[in-house]
Amino acid sequence: MTPLPAVDSPVIAELHAALPGRVTTDPSGLVALSTDKSGHRGEGVPLAAVHAQSVEDVQQVCQIASAHRTPVVTRGAGTGLSGGATAGAGEIVLSLERMDQVLEISEGNRLAVVQAGVINGRLDEHLAPHGLWWSPDPASKDISTVGGNIAMNAGGLLCAKYGVTRESVLALKVVLADGRLLEVGHRTVKGVTGYDLTALMIGSEGTLGIIVEATLALRPAVTGDTPTLGAVFPSIVDAAAAAAEVVRAGHVPAAMELLDRPCLDAIAAHTGKELAPGGQAYLLLQHDGAAALEEIASTAEILARHRAQLTHATDQADSERLFALRRLMFPSLQALGSLLIEDVAVPRDRLAEAFAEIRRIEEEFGLSIPTAAHAGDGNLHPTFTFTGEIVPPQIWEAAGRIFEMALAMGGTLTGEHGVGLLKRRWLADELGADQMDLQQQIKAVFDPAGILNPGKIFTP
Amino acid sequence: MTPLPAVDSPVIAELHAALPGRVTTDPSGLVALSTDKSGHRGEGVPLAAVHAQSVEDVQQVCQIASAHRTPVVTRGAGTGLSGGATAGAGEIVLSLERMDQVLEISEGNRLAVVQAGVINGRLDEHLAPHGLWWSPDPASKDISTVGGNIAMNAGGLLCAKYGVTRESVLALKVVLADGRLLEVGHRTVKGVTGYDLTALMIGSEGTLGIIVEATLALRPAVTGDTPTLGAVFPSIVDAAAAAAEVVRAGHVPAAMELLDRPCLDAIAAHTGKELAPGGQAYLLLQHDGAAALEEIASTAEILARHRAQLTHATDQADSERLFALRRLMFPSLQALGSLLIEDVAVPRDRLAEAFAEIRRIEEEFGLSIPTAAHAGDGNLHPTFTFTGEIVPPQIWEAAGRIFEMALAMGGTLTGEHGVGLLKRRWLADELGADQMDLQQQIKAVFDPAGILNPGKIFTP
């Protein structure tokens, strides 16, 4: 382990002087701020943590960090699953949690301007009285920040219909590594002046700049019925094939969530609720919009043809109860031990094949790999449980096999959780040497000294 | 004018040798390929034009061009309005029009893979039997290529509801300046491995790489009624205020097109059809989707409250006739002389203010500035007519005043046509010095020798 820095570090002294009352150097506080929901952490204890309260605070941190070439690891609520916000010895943790203001809601422009630290779910509470809604809907939405959602280009349950975070961001204010404030994007719906640096920042995991403020594209709130059904299947492959058929037939459910038997067992053990009695897989499907009732009748027919037993939610409360159980899947798995949550995506017509292959890998390695999927967009979360803090090599090997499968199918290592620390060793397999090189050159344009979240996305 | 290159140029010789039968050096053919629909052209006659038939052809051109540091100007159908595809002396014109194959249509993945040169409207003919649709809908869609749409991040009539081109592209194959083939993006719905180079390429106007193949995100074809109405207003400001109110009330029309009196006059002169007898402005509004009939009743009420006289289209053919007249606006204006078509966008709640300011600028300069707007997204096309090839300084001055207005409102120089040659001198006003610098550094990463469409976007 790298030794702790001397407490008389000039960086700490400068931070205290510039940001009085906003700097933490207490080791236990620092340890808590050095990890995310991946459970991983950097080596050693960070130098200091700064709880920024303004754009100027962030600029000050970057100026001091640049002058001393000290790394800065930005974090929101620390709910990431890829180790993107882990920090270690010699690094400044920059928390944006206190920058949590909704600065503007414009009905006429259907947009909101927010600070990076606002919690996604709390933003929706602000928007609801205006009949508006920000559609990015990661399962963590009640605890994750908008800035974190943007930095990771978060997905969620509604992406097949409503798109990922990138599609709901108009403009950003970004503090650059040297402390300059950059504004990218537009307050308008359209805008094509030069390269799309807004999209470049979205999903850049704190490595190109620090997103401090965002102008968000909103949608009119969904009104009317949101009919919901649960479908119990005799096998996960039947369920995946049914979901793929729903897509092929031209339907666009608001959500289509798939859980396999090990996920269902974990939820049952944790909550006492068995979602799929007598079945091997469960599909939770919801439609919204003016044709929702007709659409659910039509998708129900497709599911029934694939041997599903269907139960329609009786009312909104029943529907919410089913989605709440789905959102409890990761907490239910966490009750079993430490987790490595994977996040591959495959082309939608290969979902059944992907599940079959995961079952094969389970057998080969003698592991249980509970796997949920956002079935409308082909995004799977194969999850490994283990004891202790260190992922066993055998689990990495099995995870590596799943990555290879996804790439061989024309898919991706990470649909929505990001590369962070956990997937960087496979990144070149997906991107290829030429793209890796271009991406690293872009990193160098924005952060020539390499102080922004070093070691994330790219292996140092 | 720069002198013609010697015909024994080694570049021409190498092109002929590598690409037999695909190289044009005939001056009249070259002149035709040196402009776009902006009417602007480069100085002098290009060195040669290559009609690429394959990715390998494009790679060959780039290798030869790189070896000789010869500029390459890529073009699709040449329908751009900003001078992005103009070429001049010493430059190779690279036409992708012959790369016009639809390579794959996947219903199960709701995507298509196409070569860059396929015409947008022709692609939709291929997709229709599959019940699928590519939503980018520039007014030029029957004559413009998908590759050109992507290179410019084209907009169109449907963006407020269906997004711009960027939202409908999953992955790209791009030939780099040195001839390497780069694949960016994903065949999956989601994917967050590293920086979003797909979005960076979209709208890069041929300056970062040459888009040769695209994987396109499709939508289920729109079915059911598409009720359409025309609204005649006593003033353009009333019409713009009504359109803004439609947005504010939470409606999302498929299209909402606004024409002012000078546009209406031009269409009437060209086609013999007066869309708005007795009125000063015309709003053409269409809804689609399951609730279209209820929605049009509701938006009609809003328009009527803003002093509109409404006429509902009697059937699909009537509706198509109205949209065809709207699409004839630019041809109608072209009948009046040479055009400078501007493309500012403003926040949607400032549309009426923008029209009022354009009327003021008309008076100040003694000019008529026919202006149409995609009113659902605040994108205006103030258009200047003049005689001859050179835009008179007074018109540039008035256009500059409109750009200043858009920027002062928090808008943009170009909503959908791109920077090209025509807007580059104002680019720094919008982006600021820091962003200009970062954008040019990104250009240098992809094209260190500066051979890809030099002088476009950025002033040399």
GROMACS .gro file of N, CA and C in nm, chain B residues 205-324:
model
  360
  665GLU      N    1  -1.883   1.706  -4.067
  665GLU     CA    2  -1.873   1.771  -4.199
  665GLU      C    3  -1.751   1.724  -4.280
  666GLY      N    4  -1.717   1.599  -4.268
  666GLY     CA    5  -1.607   1.547  -4.349
  666GLY      C    6  -1.470   1.592  -4.305
  667THR      N    7  -1.459   1.650  -4.186
  667THR     CA    8  -1.329   1.704  -4.143
  667THR      C    9  -1.253   1.610  -4.050
  668LEU      N   10  -1.319   1.506  -3.997
  668LEU     CA   11  -1.251   1.414  -3.904
  668LEU      C   12  -1.227   1.277  -3.967
  669GLY      N   13  -1.305   1.242  -4.063
  669GLY     CA   14  -1.295   1.111  -4.125
  669GLY      C   15  -1.402   1.102  -4.231
  670ILE      N   16  -1.399   0.994  -4.308
  670ILE     CA   17  -1.494   0.979  -4.417
  670ILE      C   18  -1.589   0.865  -4.382
  671ILE      N   19  -1.715   0.900  -4.359
  671ILE     CA   20  -1.816   0.802  -4.318
  671ILE      C   21  -1.853   0.720  -4.441
  672VAL      N   22  -1.824   0.590  -4.436
  672VAL     CA   23  -1.850   0.506  -4.553
  672VAL      C   24  -1.965   0.409  -4.532
  673GLU      N   25  -1.998   0.380  -4.406
  673GLU     CA   26  -2.105   0.284  -4.378
  673GLU      C   27  -2.168   0.321  -4.245
  674ALA      N   28  -2.297   0.300  -4.233
  674ALA     CA   29  -2.366   0.338  -4.110
  674ALA      C   30  -2.465   0.231  -4.068
  675THR      N   31  -2.470   0.207  -3.937
  675THR     CA   32  -2.573   0.122  -3.878
  675THR      C   33  -2.677   0.215  -3.817
  676LEU      N   34  -2.798   0.207  -3.869
  676LEU     CA   35  -2.900   0.307  -3.837
  676LEU      C   36  -3.005   0.248  -3.743
  677ALA      N   37  -3.042   0.325  -3.643
  677ALA     CA   38  -3.152   0.286  -3.554
  677ALA      C   39  -3.283   0.320  -3.623
  678LEU      N   40  -3.370   0.221  -3.633
  678LEU     CA   41  -3.499   0.240  -3.701
  678LEU      C   42  -3.612   0.246  -3.601
  679ARG      N   43  -3.726   0.292  -3.646
  679ARG     CA   44  -3.847   0.294  -3.565
  679ARG      C   45  -3.956   0.214  -3.638
  680PRO      N   46  -4.051   0.161  -3.561
  680PRO     CA   47  -4.168   0.103  -3.628
  680PRO      C   48  -4.234   0.213  -3.712
  681ALA      N   49  -4.277   0.177  -3.832
  681ALA     CA   50  -4.342   0.277  -3.917
  681ALA      C   51  -4.465   0.333  -3.847
  682VAL      N   52  -4.490   0.460  -3.871
  682VAL     CA   53  -4.609   0.524  -3.815
  682VAL      C   54  -4.732   0.466  -3.883
  683THR      N   55  -4.828   0.426  -3.803
  683THR     CA   56  -4.952   0.373  -3.861
  683THR      C   57  -5.069   0.459  -3.811
  684GLY      N   58  -5.182   0.441  -3.872
  684GLY     CA   59  -5.302   0.514  -3.827
  684GLY      C   60  -5.311   0.652  -3.887
  685ASP      N   61  -5.409   0.727  -3.840
  685ASP     CA   62  -5.434   0.862  -3.892
  685ASP      C   63  -5.318   0.956  -3.862
  686THR      N   64  -5.292   1.045  -3.956
  686THR     CA   65  -5.199   1.156  -3.931
  686THR      C   66  -5.272   1.285  -3.961
  687PRO      N   67  -5.364   1.323  -3.869
  687PRO     CA   68  -5.446   1.441  -3.896
  687PRO      C   69  -5.360   1.566  -3.908
  688THR      N   70  -5.398   1.650  -4.003
  688THR     CA   71  -5.318   1.765  -4.043
  688THR      C   72  -5.409   1.886  -4.050
  689LEU      N   73  -5.361   1.999  -4.003
  689LEU     CA   74  -5.439   2.121  -4.023
  689LEU      C   75  -5.349   2.235  -4.065
  690GLY      N   76  -5.408   2.328  -4.138
  690GLY     CA   77  -5.343   2.452  -4.176
  690GLY      C   78  -5.409   2.565  -4.101
  691ALA      N   79  -5.327   2.656  -4.046
  691ALA     CA   80  -5.381   2.768  -3.968
  691ALA      C   81  -5.331   2.898  -4.028
  692VAL      N   82  -5.424   2.987  -4.059
  692VAL     CA   83  -5.390   3.117  -4.119
  692VAL      C   84  -5.398   3.222  -4.009
  693PHE      N   85  -5.292   3.298  -3.991
  693PHE     CA   86  -5.284   3.397  -3.883
  693PHE      C   87  -5.277   3.539  -3.939
  694PRO      N   88  -5.327   3.635  -3.861
  694PRO     CA   89  -5.320   3.775  -3.905
  694PRO      C   90  -5.179   3.832  -3.896
  695SER      N   91  -5.091   3.770  -3.819
  695SER     CA   92  -4.951   3.817  -3.816
  695SER      C   93  -4.859   3.701  -3.784
  696ILE      N   94  -4.733   3.715  -3.824
  696ILE     CA   95  -4.635   3.611  -3.797
  696ILE      C   96  -4.609   3.599  -3.647
  697VAL      N   97  -4.618   3.710  -3.576
  697VAL     CA   98  -4.593   3.705  -3.432
  697VAL      C   99  -4.704   3.627  -3.361
  698ASP      N  100  -4.829   3.646  -3.406
  698ASP     CA  101  -4.938   3.562  -3.352
  698ASP      C  102  -4.910   3.414  -3.377
  699ALA      N  103  -4.868   3.385  -3.498
  699ALA     CA  104  -4.846   3.244  -3.534
  699ALA      C  105  -4.735   3.183  -3.449
  700ALA      N  106  -4.626   3.259  -3.432
  700ALA     CA  107  -4.514   3.208  -3.354
  700ALA      C  108  -4.554   3.190  -3.208
  701ALA      N  109  -4.633   3.285  -3.156
  701ALA     CA  110  -4.678   3.273  -3.017
  701ALA      C  111  -4.768   3.152  -3.001
  702ALA      N  112  -4.851   3.126  -3.100
  702ALA     CA  113  -4.939   3.008  -3.092
  702ALA      C  114  -4.857   2.879  -3.092
  703ALA      N  115  -4.755   2.875  -3.178
  703ALA     CA  116  -4.670   2.755  -3.184
  703ALA      C  117  -4.599   2.733  -3.050
  704ALA      N  118  -4.550   2.842  -2.992
  704ALA     CA  119  -4.482   2.829  -2.862
  704ALA      C  120  -4.578   2.778  -2.755
  705GLU      N  121  -4.703   2.823  -2.765
  705GLU     CA  122  -4.803   2.780  -2.667
  705GLU      C  123  -4.836   2.630  -2.682
  706VAL      N  124  -4.833   2.582  -2.805
  706VAL     CA  125  -4.853   2.437  -2.827
  706VAL      C  126  -4.746   2.357  -2.752
  707VAL      N  127  -4.621   2.404  -2.760
  707VAL     CA  128  -4.512   2.336  -2.689
  707VAL      C  129  -4.533   2.347  -2.538
  708ARG      N  130  -4.558   2.469  -2.493
  708ARG     CA  131  -4.572   2.493  -2.349
  708ARG      C  132  -4.684   2.406  -2.289
  709ALA      N  133  -4.789   2.383  -2.368
  709ALA     CA  134  -4.902   2.305  -2.317
  709ALA      C  135  -4.872   2.155  -2.313
  710GLY      N  136  -4.752   2.117  -2.360
  710GLY     CA  137  -4.712   1.977  -2.347
  710GLY      C  138  -4.743   1.891  -2.469
  711HIS      N  139  -4.781   1.954  -2.579
  711HIS     CA  140  -4.807   1.876  -2.700
  711HIS      C  141  -4.678   1.851  -2.778
  712VAL      N  142  -4.676   1.740  -2.849
  712VAL     CA  143  -4.560   1.707  -2.932
  712VAL      C  144  -4.611   1.671  -3.072
  713PRO      N  145  -4.640   1.774  -3.153
  713PRO     CA  146  -4.683   1.743  -3.290
  713PRO      C  147  -4.570   1.672  -3.366
  714ALA      N  148  -4.606   1.590  -3.463
  714ALA     CA  149  -4.503   1.530  -3.548
  714ALA      C  150  -4.432   1.638  -3.629
  715ALA      N  151  -4.509   1.734  -3.677
  715ALA     CA  152  -4.450   1.845  -3.752
  715ALA      C  153  -4.529   1.972  -3.721
  716MET      N  154  -4.460   2.085  -3.719
  716MET     CA  155  -4.526   2.214  -3.698
  716MET      C  156  -4.443   2.317  -3.775
  717GLU      N  157  -4.485   2.346  -3.895
  717GLU     CA  158  -4.408   2.427  -3.989
  717GLU      C  159  -4.472   2.564  -4.005
  718LEU      N  160  -4.390   2.666  -3.995
  718LEU     CA  161  -4.438   2.804  -3.998
  718LEU      C  162  -4.381   2.875  -4.121
  719LEU      N  163  -4.468   2.943  -4.194
  719LEU     CA  164  -4.426   3.020  -4.313
  719LEU      C  165  -4.474   3.164  -4.298
  720ASP      N  166  -4.386   3.259  -4.327
  720ASP     CA  167  -4.430   3.399  -4.320
  720ASP      C  168  -4.480   3.445  -4.457
  721ARG      N  169  -4.527   3.569  -4.461
  721ARG     CA  170  -4.589   3.620  -4.586
  721ARG      C  171  -4.494   3.615  -4.706
  722PRO      N  172  -4.367   3.659  -4.691
  722PRO     CA  173  -4.279   3.651  -4.808
  722PRO      C  174  -4.260   3.508  -4.859
  723CYS      N  175  -4.255   3.411  -4.770
  723CYS     CA  176  -4.246   3.270  -4.814
  723CYS      C  177  -4.374   3.231  -4.887
  724LEU      N  178  -4.488   3.270  -4.830
  724LEU     CA  179  -4.616   3.235  -4.891
  724LEU      C  180  -4.628   3.296  -5.031
  725ASP      N  181  -4.579   3.419  -5.044
  725ASP     CA  182  -4.582   3.486  -5.175
  725ASP      C  183  -4.496   3.411  -5.276
  726ALA      N  184  -4.379   3.369  -5.231
  726ALA     CA  185  -4.289   3.298  -5.323
  726ALA      C  186  -4.352   3.166  -5.367
  727ILE      N  187  -4.412   3.094  -5.273
  727ILE     CA  188  -4.476   2.967  -5.308
  727ILE      C  189  -4.592   2.992  -5.405
  728ALA      N  190  -4.670   3.097  -5.377
  728ALA     CA  191  -4.784   3.129  -5.464
  728ALA      C  192  -4.736   3.163  -5.604
  729ALA      N  193  -4.628   3.242  -5.611
  729ALA     CA  194  -4.576   3.281  -5.744
  729ALA      C  195  -4.526   3.159  -5.821
  730HIS      N  196  -4.465   3.066  -5.748
  730HIS     CA  197  -4.400   2.952  -5.813
  730HIS      C  198  -4.501   2.842  -5.848
  731THR      N  199  -4.601   2.824  -5.763
  731THR     CA  200  -4.691   2.708  -5.779
  731THR      C  201  -4.834   2.747  -5.814
  732GLY      N  202  -4.866   2.876  -5.799
  732GLY     CA  203  -5.005   2.917  -5.820
  732GLY      C  204  -5.096   2.886  -5.701
  733LYS      N  205  -5.041   2.835  -5.591
  733LYS     CA  206  -5.123   2.800  -5.474
  733LYS      C  207  -5.101   2.899  -5.361
  734GLU      N  208  -5.205   2.964  -5.318
  734GLU     CA  209  -5.197   3.056  -5.204
  734GLU      C  210  -5.243   2.979  -5.080
  735LEU      N  211  -5.150   2.954  -4.988
  735LEU     CA  212  -5.183   2.873  -4.871
  735LEU      C  213  -5.263   2.951  -4.767
  736ALA      N  214  -5.243   3.082  -4.762
  736ALA     CA  215  -5.302   3.159  -4.652
  736ALA      C  216  -5.373   3.283  -4.702
  737PRO      N  217  -5.482   3.264  -4.779
  737PRO     CA  218  -5.550   3.381  -4.834
  737PRO      C  219  -5.595   3.474  -4.721
  738GLY      N  220  -5.563   3.602  -4.737
  738GLY     CA  221  -5.607   3.700  -4.638
  738GLY      C  222  -5.524   3.702  -4.511
  739GLY      N  223  -5.422   3.616  -4.502
  739GLY     CA  224  -5.343   3.610  -4.378
  739GLY      C  225  -5.199   3.652  -4.400
  740GLN      N  226  -5.127   3.664  -4.290
  740GLN     CA  227  -4.986   3.704  -4.294
  740GLN      C  228  -4.891   3.589  -4.259
  741ALA      N  229  -4.947   3.479  -4.212
  741ALA     CA  230  -4.861   3.367  -4.175
  741ALA      C  231  -4.943   3.239  -4.178
  742TYR      N  232  -4.871   3.128  -4.196
  742TYR     CA  233  -4.937   2.999  -4.210
  742TYR      C  234  -4.863   2.896  -4.126
  743LEU      N  235  -4.939   2.821  -4.048
  743LEU     CA  236  -4.880   2.715  -3.966
  743LEU      C  237  -4.940   2.582  -4.013
  744LEU      N  238  -4.851   2.490  -4.048
  744LEU     CA  239  -4.894   2.358  -4.093
  744LEU      C  240  -4.859   2.259  -3.982
  745LEU      N  241  -4.961   2.194  -3.927
  745LEU     CA  242  -4.940   2.113  -3.807
  745LEU      C  243  -4.994   1.972  -3.830
  746GLN      N  244  -4.915   1.874  -3.788
  746GLN     CA  245  -4.959   1.735  -3.803
  746GLN      C  246  -4.929   1.656  -3.675
  747HIS      N  247  -5.025   1.575  -3.635
  747HIS     CA  248  -5.002   1.480  -3.526
  747HIS      C  249  -5.001   1.339  -3.582
  748ASP      N  250  -4.929   1.251  -3.514
  748ASP     CA  251  -4.939   1.109  -3.546
  748ASP      C  252  -4.947   1.031  -3.416
  749GLY      N  253  -4.961   0.900  -3.427
  749GLY     CA  254  -4.969   0.817  -3.308
  749GLY      C  255  -5.113   0.791  -3.267
  750ALA      N  256  -5.128   0.708  -3.163
  750ALA     CA  257  -5.260   0.659  -3.124
  750ALA      C  258  -5.354   0.768  -3.078
  751ALA      N  259  -5.299   0.877  -3.022
  751ALA     CA  260  -5.384   0.983  -2.970
  751ALA      C  261  -5.393   1.102  -3.065
  752ALA      N  262  -5.357   1.080  -3.192
  752ALA     CA  263  -5.343   1.193  -3.284
  752ALA      C  264  -5.471   1.274  -3.298
  753LEU      N  265  -5.585   1.208  -3.302
  753LEU     CA  266  -5.710   1.282  -3.324
  753LEU      C  267  -5.745   1.369  -3.204
  754GLU      N  268  -5.726   1.313  -3.083
  754GLU     CA  269  -5.750   1.396  -2.964
  754GLU      C  270  -5.652   1.512  -2.959
  755GLU      N  271  -5.526   1.483  -2.992
  755GLU     CA  272  -5.424   1.588  -2.981
  755GLU      C  273  -5.450   1.701  -3.079
  756ILE      N  274  -5.490   1.668  -3.200
  756ILE     CA  275  -5.510   1.776  -3.296
  756ILE      C  276  -5.631   1.861  -3.256
  757ALA      N  277  -5.729   1.800  -3.192
  757ALA     CA  278  -5.842   1.879  -3.143
  757ALA      C  279  -5.794   1.978  -3.037
  758SER      N  280  -5.703   1.931  -2.953
  758SER     CA  281  -5.653   2.015  -2.845
  758SER      C  282  -5.561   2.126  -2.897
  759THR      N  283  -5.472   2.093  -2.992
  759THR     CA  284  -5.385   2.197  -3.046
  759THR      C  285  -5.465   2.296  -3.131
  760ALA      N  286  -5.569   2.247  -3.197
  760ALA     CA  287  -5.653   2.338  -3.277
  760ALA      C  288  -5.714   2.446  -3.187
  761GLU      N  289  -5.757   2.408  -3.068
  761GLU     CA  290  -5.813   2.506  -2.974
  761GLU      C  291  -5.712   2.615  -2.939
  762ILE      N  292  -5.587   2.571  -2.916
  762ILE     CA  293  -5.481   2.669  -2.882
  762ILE      C  294  -5.461   2.765  -2.998
  763LEU      N  295  -5.455   2.712  -3.119
  763LEU     CA  296  -5.431   2.798  -3.236
  763LEU      C  297  -5.548   2.896  -3.254
  764ALA      N  298  -5.669   2.847  -3.235
  764ALA     CA  299  -5.786   2.934  -3.252
  764ALA      C  300  -5.782   3.049  -3.152
  765ARG      N  301  -5.738   3.021  -3.030
  765ARG     CA  302  -5.726   3.128  -2.930
  765ARG      C  303  -5.626   3.234  -2.971
  766HIS      N  304  -5.534   3.198  -3.060
  766HIS     CA  305  -5.436   3.295  -3.112
  766HIS      C  306  -5.479   3.351  -3.248
  767ARG      N  307  -5.608   3.360  -3.270
  767ARG     CA  308  -5.666   3.428  -3.386
  767ARG      C  309  -5.644   3.355  -3.519
  768ALA      N  310  -5.629   3.223  -3.512
  768ALA     CA  311  -5.608   3.148  -3.637
  768ALA      C  312  -5.740   3.110  -3.702
  769GLN      N  313  -5.742   3.110  -3.836
  769GLN     CA  314  -5.847   3.047  -3.914
  769GLN      C  315  -5.797   2.909  -3.952
  770LEU      N  316  -5.872   2.806  -3.914
  770LEU     CA  317  -5.821   2.670  -3.930
  770LEU      C  318  -5.889   2.596  -4.045
  771THR      N  319  -5.809   2.517  -4.115
  771THR     CA  320  -5.864   2.427  -4.217
  771THR      C  321  -5.803   2.289  -4.195
  772HIS      N  322  -5.887   2.191  -4.169
  772HIS     CA  323  -5.836   2.055  -4.152
  772HIS      C  324  -5.819   1.988  -4.287
  773ALA      N  325  -5.711   1.918  -4.303
  773ALA     CA  326  -5.693   1.840  -4.427
  773ALA      C  327  -5.804   1.736  -4.434
  774THR      N  328  -5.856   1.717  -4.553
  774THR     CA  329  -5.971   1.627  -4.566
  774THR      C  330  -5.929   1.481  -4.566
  775ASP      N  331  -5.811   1.453  -4.613
  775ASP     CA  332  -5.764   1.314  -4.617
  775ASP      C  333  -5.613   1.314  -4.632
  776GLN      N  334  -5.557   1.194  -4.641
  776GLN     CA  335  -5.412   1.178  -4.651
  776GLN      C  336  -5.356   1.251  -4.773
  777ALA      N  337  -5.428   1.244  -4.885
  777ALA     CA  338  -5.378   1.308  -5.007
  777ALA      C  339  -5.374   1.459  -4.989
  778ASP      N  340  -5.475   1.513  -4.923
  778ASP     CA  341  -5.479   1.658  -4.898
  778ASP      C  342  -5.363   1.698  -4.808
  779SER      N  343  -5.340   1.617  -4.706
  779SER     CA  344  -5.229   1.643  -4.614
  779SER      C  345  -5.095   1.640  -4.687
  780GLU      N  346  -5.078   1.540  -4.772
  780GLU     CA  347  -4.951   1.530  -4.846
  780GLU      C  348  -4.932   1.648  -4.941
  781ARG      N  349  -5.043   1.696  -4.997
  781ARG     CA  350  -5.037   1.812  -5.086
  781ARG      C  351  -4.985   1.934  -5.010
  782LEU      N  352  -5.033   1.952  -4.885
  782LEU     CA  353  -4.989   2.067  -4.805
  782LEU      C  354  -4.840   2.056  -4.771
  783PHE      N  355  -4.795   1.937  -4.733
  783PHE     CA  356  -4.652   1.921  -4.702
  783PHE      C  357  -4.568   1.937  -4.829
  784ALA      N  358  -4.619   1.891  -4.942
  784ALA     CA  359  -4.543   1.907  -5.066
  784ALA      C  360  -4.524   2.056  -5.097
   0.00000   0.00000   0.00000
